[in-house]
CSV table of C-alpha atoms and ligand atoms in Angstrom, one decimal:
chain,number,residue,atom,x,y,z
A,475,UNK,CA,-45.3,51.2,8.0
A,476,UNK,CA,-47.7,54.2,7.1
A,477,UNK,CA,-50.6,53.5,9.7
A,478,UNK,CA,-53.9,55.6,8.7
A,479,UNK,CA,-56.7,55.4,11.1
A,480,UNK,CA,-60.0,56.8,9.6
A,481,UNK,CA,-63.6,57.1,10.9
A,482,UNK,CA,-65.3,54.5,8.7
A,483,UNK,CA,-64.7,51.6,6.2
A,484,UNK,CA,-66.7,53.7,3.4
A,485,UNK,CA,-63.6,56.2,4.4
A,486,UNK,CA,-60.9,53.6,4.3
A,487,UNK,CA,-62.5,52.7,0.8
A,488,UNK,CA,-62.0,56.0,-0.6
A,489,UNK,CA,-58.9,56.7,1.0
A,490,UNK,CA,-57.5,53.5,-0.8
A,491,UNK,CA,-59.6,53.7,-3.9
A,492,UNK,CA,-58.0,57.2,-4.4
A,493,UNK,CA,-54.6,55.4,-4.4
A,494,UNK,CA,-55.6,53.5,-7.1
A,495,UNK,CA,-57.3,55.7,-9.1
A,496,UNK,CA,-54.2,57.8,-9.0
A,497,UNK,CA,-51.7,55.2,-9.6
A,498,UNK,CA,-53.7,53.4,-12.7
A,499,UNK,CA,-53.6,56.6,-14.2
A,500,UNK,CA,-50.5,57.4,-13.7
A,501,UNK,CA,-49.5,53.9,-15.1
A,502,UNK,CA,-52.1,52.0,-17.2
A,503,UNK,CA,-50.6,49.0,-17.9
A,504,UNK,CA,-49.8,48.4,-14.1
A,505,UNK,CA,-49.8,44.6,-12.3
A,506,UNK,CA,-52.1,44.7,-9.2
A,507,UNK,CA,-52.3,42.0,-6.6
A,508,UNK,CA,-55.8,41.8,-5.4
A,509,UNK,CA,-57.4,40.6,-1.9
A,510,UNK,CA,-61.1,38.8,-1.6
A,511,UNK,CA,-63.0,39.4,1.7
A,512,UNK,CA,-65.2,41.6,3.2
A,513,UNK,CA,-62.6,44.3,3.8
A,514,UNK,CA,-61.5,45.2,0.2
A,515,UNK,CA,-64.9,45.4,-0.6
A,516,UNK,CA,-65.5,49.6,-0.1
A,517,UNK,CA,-62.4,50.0,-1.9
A,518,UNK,CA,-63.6,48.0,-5.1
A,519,UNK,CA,-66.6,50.3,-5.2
A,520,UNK,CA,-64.9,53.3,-5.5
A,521,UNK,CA,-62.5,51.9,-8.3
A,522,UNK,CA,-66.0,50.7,-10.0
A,523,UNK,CA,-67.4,54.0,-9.6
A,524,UNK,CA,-64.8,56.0,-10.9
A,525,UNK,CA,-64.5,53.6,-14.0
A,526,UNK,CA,-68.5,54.0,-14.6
A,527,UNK,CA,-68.0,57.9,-14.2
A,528,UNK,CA,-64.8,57.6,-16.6
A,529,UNK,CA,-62.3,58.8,-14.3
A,530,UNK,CA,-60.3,55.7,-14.8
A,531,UNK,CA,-59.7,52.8,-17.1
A,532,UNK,CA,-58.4,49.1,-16.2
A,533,UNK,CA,-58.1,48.0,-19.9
A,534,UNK,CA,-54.5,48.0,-19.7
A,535,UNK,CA,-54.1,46.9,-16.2
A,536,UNK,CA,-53.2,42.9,-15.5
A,537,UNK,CA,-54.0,41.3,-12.0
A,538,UNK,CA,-53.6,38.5,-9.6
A,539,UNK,CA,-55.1,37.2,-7.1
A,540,UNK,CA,-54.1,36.2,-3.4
A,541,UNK,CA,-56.3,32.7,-2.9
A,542,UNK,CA,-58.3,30.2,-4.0
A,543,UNK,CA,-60.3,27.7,-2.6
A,544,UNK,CA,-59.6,23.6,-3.4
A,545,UNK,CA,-61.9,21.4,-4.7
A,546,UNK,CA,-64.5,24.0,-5.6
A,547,UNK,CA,-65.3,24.7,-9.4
A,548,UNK,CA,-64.2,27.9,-10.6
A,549,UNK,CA,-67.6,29.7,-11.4
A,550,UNK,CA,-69.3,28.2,-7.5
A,551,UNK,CA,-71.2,31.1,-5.9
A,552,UNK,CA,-68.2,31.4,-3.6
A,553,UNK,CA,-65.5,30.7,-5.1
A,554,UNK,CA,-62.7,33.5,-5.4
A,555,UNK,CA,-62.7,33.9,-8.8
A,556,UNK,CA,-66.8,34.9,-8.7
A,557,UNK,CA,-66.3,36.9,-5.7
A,558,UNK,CA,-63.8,39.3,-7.9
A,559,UNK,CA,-66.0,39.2,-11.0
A,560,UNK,CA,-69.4,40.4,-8.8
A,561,UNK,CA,-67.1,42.7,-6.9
A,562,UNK,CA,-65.1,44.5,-9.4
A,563,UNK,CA,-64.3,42.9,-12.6
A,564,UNK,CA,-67.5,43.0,-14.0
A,565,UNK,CA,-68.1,46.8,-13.0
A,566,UNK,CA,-65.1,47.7,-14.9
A,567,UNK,CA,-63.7,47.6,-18.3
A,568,UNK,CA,-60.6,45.1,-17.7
A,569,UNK,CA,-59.6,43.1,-20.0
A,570,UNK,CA,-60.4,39.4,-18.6
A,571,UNK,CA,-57.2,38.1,-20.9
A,572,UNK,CA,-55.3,40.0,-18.2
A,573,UNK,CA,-56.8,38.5,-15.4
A,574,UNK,CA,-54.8,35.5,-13.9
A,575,UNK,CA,-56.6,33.4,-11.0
A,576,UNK,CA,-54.8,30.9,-9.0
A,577,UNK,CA,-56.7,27.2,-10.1
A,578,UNK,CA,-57.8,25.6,-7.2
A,579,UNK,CA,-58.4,22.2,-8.6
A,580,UNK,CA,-54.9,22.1,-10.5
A,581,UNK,CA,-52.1,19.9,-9.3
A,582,UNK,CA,-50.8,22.8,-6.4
A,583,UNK,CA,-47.2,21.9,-7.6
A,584,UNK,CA,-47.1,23.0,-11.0
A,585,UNK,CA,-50.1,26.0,-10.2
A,586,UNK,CA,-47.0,27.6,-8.1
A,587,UNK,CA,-44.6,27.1,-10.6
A,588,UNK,CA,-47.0,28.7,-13.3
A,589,UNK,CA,-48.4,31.5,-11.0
A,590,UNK,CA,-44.9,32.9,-9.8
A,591,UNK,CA,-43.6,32.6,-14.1
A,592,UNK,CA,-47.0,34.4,-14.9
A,593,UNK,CA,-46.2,37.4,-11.9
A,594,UNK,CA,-42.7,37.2,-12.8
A,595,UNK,CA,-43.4,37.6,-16.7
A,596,UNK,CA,-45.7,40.7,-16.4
A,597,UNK,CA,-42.8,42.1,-14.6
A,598,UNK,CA,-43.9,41.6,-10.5
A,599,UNK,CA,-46.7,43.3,-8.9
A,600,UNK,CA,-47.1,47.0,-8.6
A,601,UNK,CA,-49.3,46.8,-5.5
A,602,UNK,CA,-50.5,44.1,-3.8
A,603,UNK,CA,-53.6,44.3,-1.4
A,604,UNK,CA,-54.0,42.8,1.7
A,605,UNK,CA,-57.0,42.0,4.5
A,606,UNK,CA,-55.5,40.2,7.6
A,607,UNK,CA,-57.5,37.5,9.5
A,608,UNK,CA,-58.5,37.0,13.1
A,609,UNK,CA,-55.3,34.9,13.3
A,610,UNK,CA,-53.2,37.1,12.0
A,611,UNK,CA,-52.8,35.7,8.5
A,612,UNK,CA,-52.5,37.2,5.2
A,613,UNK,CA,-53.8,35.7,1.8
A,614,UNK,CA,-54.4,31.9,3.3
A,615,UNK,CA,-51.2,31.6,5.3
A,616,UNK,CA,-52.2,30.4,8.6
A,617,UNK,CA,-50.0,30.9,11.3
A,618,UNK,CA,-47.2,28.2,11.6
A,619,UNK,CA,-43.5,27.6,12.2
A,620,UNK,CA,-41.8,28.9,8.9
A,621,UNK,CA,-42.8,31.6,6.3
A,622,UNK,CA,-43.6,30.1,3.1
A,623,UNK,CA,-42.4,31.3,-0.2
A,624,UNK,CA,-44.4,31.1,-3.5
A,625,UNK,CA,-47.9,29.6,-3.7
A,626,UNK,CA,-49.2,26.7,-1.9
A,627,UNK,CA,-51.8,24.6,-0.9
A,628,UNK,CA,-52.8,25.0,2.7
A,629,UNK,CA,-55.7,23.3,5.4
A,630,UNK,CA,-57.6,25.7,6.8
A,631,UNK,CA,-57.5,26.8,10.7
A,632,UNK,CA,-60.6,26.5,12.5
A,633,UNK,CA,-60.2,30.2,13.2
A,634,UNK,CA,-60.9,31.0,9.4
A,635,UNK,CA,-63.6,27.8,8.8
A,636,UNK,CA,-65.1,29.9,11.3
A,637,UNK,CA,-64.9,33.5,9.7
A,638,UNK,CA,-65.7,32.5,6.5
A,639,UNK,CA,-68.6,29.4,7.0
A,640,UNK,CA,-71.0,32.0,7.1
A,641,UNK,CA,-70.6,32.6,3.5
A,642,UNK,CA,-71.6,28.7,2.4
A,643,UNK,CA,-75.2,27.7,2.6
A,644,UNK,CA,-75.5,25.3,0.1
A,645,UNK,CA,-72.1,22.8,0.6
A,646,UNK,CA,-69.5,23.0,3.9
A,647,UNK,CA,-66.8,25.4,3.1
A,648,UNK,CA,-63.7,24.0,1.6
A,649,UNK,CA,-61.3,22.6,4.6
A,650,UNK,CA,-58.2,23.8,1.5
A,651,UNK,CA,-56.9,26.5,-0.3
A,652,UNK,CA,-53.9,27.4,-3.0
A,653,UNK,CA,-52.5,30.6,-1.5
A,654,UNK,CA,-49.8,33.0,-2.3
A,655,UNK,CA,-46.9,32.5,-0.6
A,656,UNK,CA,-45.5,34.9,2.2
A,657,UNK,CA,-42.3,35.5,-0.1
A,658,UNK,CA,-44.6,35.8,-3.5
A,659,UNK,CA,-46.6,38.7,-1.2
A,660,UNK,CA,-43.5,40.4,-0.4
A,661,UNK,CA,-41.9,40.8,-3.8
A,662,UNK,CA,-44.8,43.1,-4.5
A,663,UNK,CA,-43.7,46.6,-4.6
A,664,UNK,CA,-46.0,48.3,-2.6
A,665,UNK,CA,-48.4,46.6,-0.2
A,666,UNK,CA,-52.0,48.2,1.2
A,667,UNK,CA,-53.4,46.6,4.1
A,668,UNK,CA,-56.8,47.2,5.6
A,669,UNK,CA,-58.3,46.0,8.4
A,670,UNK,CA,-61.5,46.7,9.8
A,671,UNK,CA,-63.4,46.3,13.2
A,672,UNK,CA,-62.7,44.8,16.3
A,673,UNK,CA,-62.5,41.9,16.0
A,674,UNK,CA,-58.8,42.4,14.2
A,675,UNK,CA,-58.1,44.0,17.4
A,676,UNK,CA,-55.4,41.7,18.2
A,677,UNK,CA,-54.2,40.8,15.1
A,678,UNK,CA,-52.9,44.6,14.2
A,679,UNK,CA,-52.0,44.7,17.3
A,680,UNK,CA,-49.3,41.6,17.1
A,681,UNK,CA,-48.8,42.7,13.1
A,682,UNK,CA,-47.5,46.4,14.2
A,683,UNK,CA,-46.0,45.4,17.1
A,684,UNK,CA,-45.4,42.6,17.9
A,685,UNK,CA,-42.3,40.0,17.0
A,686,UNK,CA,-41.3,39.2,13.4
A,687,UNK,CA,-43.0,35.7,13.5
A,688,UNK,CA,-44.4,33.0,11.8
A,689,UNK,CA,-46.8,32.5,14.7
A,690,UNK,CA,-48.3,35.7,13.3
A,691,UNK,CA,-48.0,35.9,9.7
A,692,UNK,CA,-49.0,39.5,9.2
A,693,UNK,CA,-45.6,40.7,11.4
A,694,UNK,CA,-43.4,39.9,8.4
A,695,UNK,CA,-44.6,43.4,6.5
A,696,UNK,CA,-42.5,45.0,9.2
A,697,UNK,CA,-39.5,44.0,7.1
A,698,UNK,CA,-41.4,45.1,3.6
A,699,UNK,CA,-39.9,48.9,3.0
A,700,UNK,CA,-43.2,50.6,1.3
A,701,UNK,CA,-46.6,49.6,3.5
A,702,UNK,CA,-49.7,51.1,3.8
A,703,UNK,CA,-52.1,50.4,6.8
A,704,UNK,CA,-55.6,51.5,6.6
A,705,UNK,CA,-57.8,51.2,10.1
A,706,UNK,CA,-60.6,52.2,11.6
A,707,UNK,CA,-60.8,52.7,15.1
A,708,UNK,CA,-61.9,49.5,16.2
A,709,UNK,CA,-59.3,47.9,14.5
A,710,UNK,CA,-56.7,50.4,15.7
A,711,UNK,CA,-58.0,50.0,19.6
A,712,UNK,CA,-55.1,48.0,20.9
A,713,UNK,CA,-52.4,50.2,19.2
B,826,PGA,P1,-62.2,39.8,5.7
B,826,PGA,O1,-61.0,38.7,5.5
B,826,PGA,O2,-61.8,40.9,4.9
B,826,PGA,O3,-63.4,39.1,5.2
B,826,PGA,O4,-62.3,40.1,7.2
B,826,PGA,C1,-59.7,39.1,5.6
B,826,PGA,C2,-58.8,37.9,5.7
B,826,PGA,O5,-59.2,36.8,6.2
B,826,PGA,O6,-57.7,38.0,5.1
């Protein structure tokens, strides 16, 4: 893994941003795998920006997404799909045709099958982008015995109910997702990761150093051969 450990997330997001700049212009009609949370959030600025000032242009570019919540209609305050058009779609020029969303109210089943046909159709995923949570997960797969393969529905630990209830102040939070699978994340070509503040502490920590294990879900990019780990200090403290 390439570990960078900058001074600040509005660093991390230029760092990363710069990647992408770079890489959509060096290949316009690229797939990118996109992450929701707090951390990509610097990151999508910077691509926004440098649309707005015209040094870059997502109208070729297709994406995925990594989640979505269950039982929550598509264009809900918080649902995934909103949180990517506030965040970054909308600030762009991207052509929503080549935007594909995980459906969180489809039958889970058949939303795998169609999601790793659509992925596999567009030719797999340049570069996939990744937060981690508290527990060490990536997308929505919770820690657990096995490593899953393409996308499924999961329950939600208590330990992301927790991190992410702060978000829902009109209904309680969704207790279910539709995920990517561990597998479908690491077909992607290259993966980014960033991780911010201390209270990832540990779960870097276990990711970078600890066992391969499903009890830590994040540990698996050891095995992926082009990873790119962005931290700040606070997230880096236990390293
Ligand atoms: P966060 O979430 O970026 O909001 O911290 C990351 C994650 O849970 O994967």
């Amino acid at each position: 893994m390439d570990i960078r450990i900058l001074g600040s997330e509005k660093e991390i997001g230029a760092a990363a941003g710069r990647l992408y700049v770079d890489f959509i212009n060096a290949n316009p009609t690229c797939v990118l795998g996109f992450a929701t949370g707090a951390s990509p959030v610097p990151t999508y600025d910077y691509i926004a920006q440098s649309c707005r000032q015209g040094k870059v242009s997502l109208k070729g570019v297709s994406t995925f997404n990594l989640d979505e919540y269950c039982d929550l209609p598509r264009d809900h305050k918080n649902s995934y799909f909103t949180f990517m058009c506030e965040n970054l779609f909308s600030r762009t020029d991207i052509d929503m045709a080549n935007v594909d969303f995980l459906d969180g109210n489809a039958d889970p089943d058949e939303e795998s099958a169609r999601y790793a046909a659509a992925i596999k159709a567009k030719g797999g995923i340049d570069i996939q982008l990744l937060g981690i949570g508290r527990n060490g997960h990536i997308a929505f797969n919770e820690p657990g015995d096995k490593f899953t393969d393409e996308a499924w529905r999961v329950a939600l630990t208590q330990s992301t109910i927790d991190a992410n209830s702060i978000y829902f102040d009109d209904i309680p939070m969704p207790r279910y997702a539709i995920t990517m699978g561990i597998g479908s994340i690491m077909r992607s070509k290259k993966i980014i990761m960033i991780a911010t503040g201390a209270s990832k502490a540990e779960a870097v920590k276990n990711m970078i150093k600890g066992p391969v294990t499903p009890a830590c879900p994040a540990s698996i990019l050891q095995q992926h051969s082009d990873v790119t780990v962005f931290l700040d200090p606070a997230a880096a403290a236990l390293l």
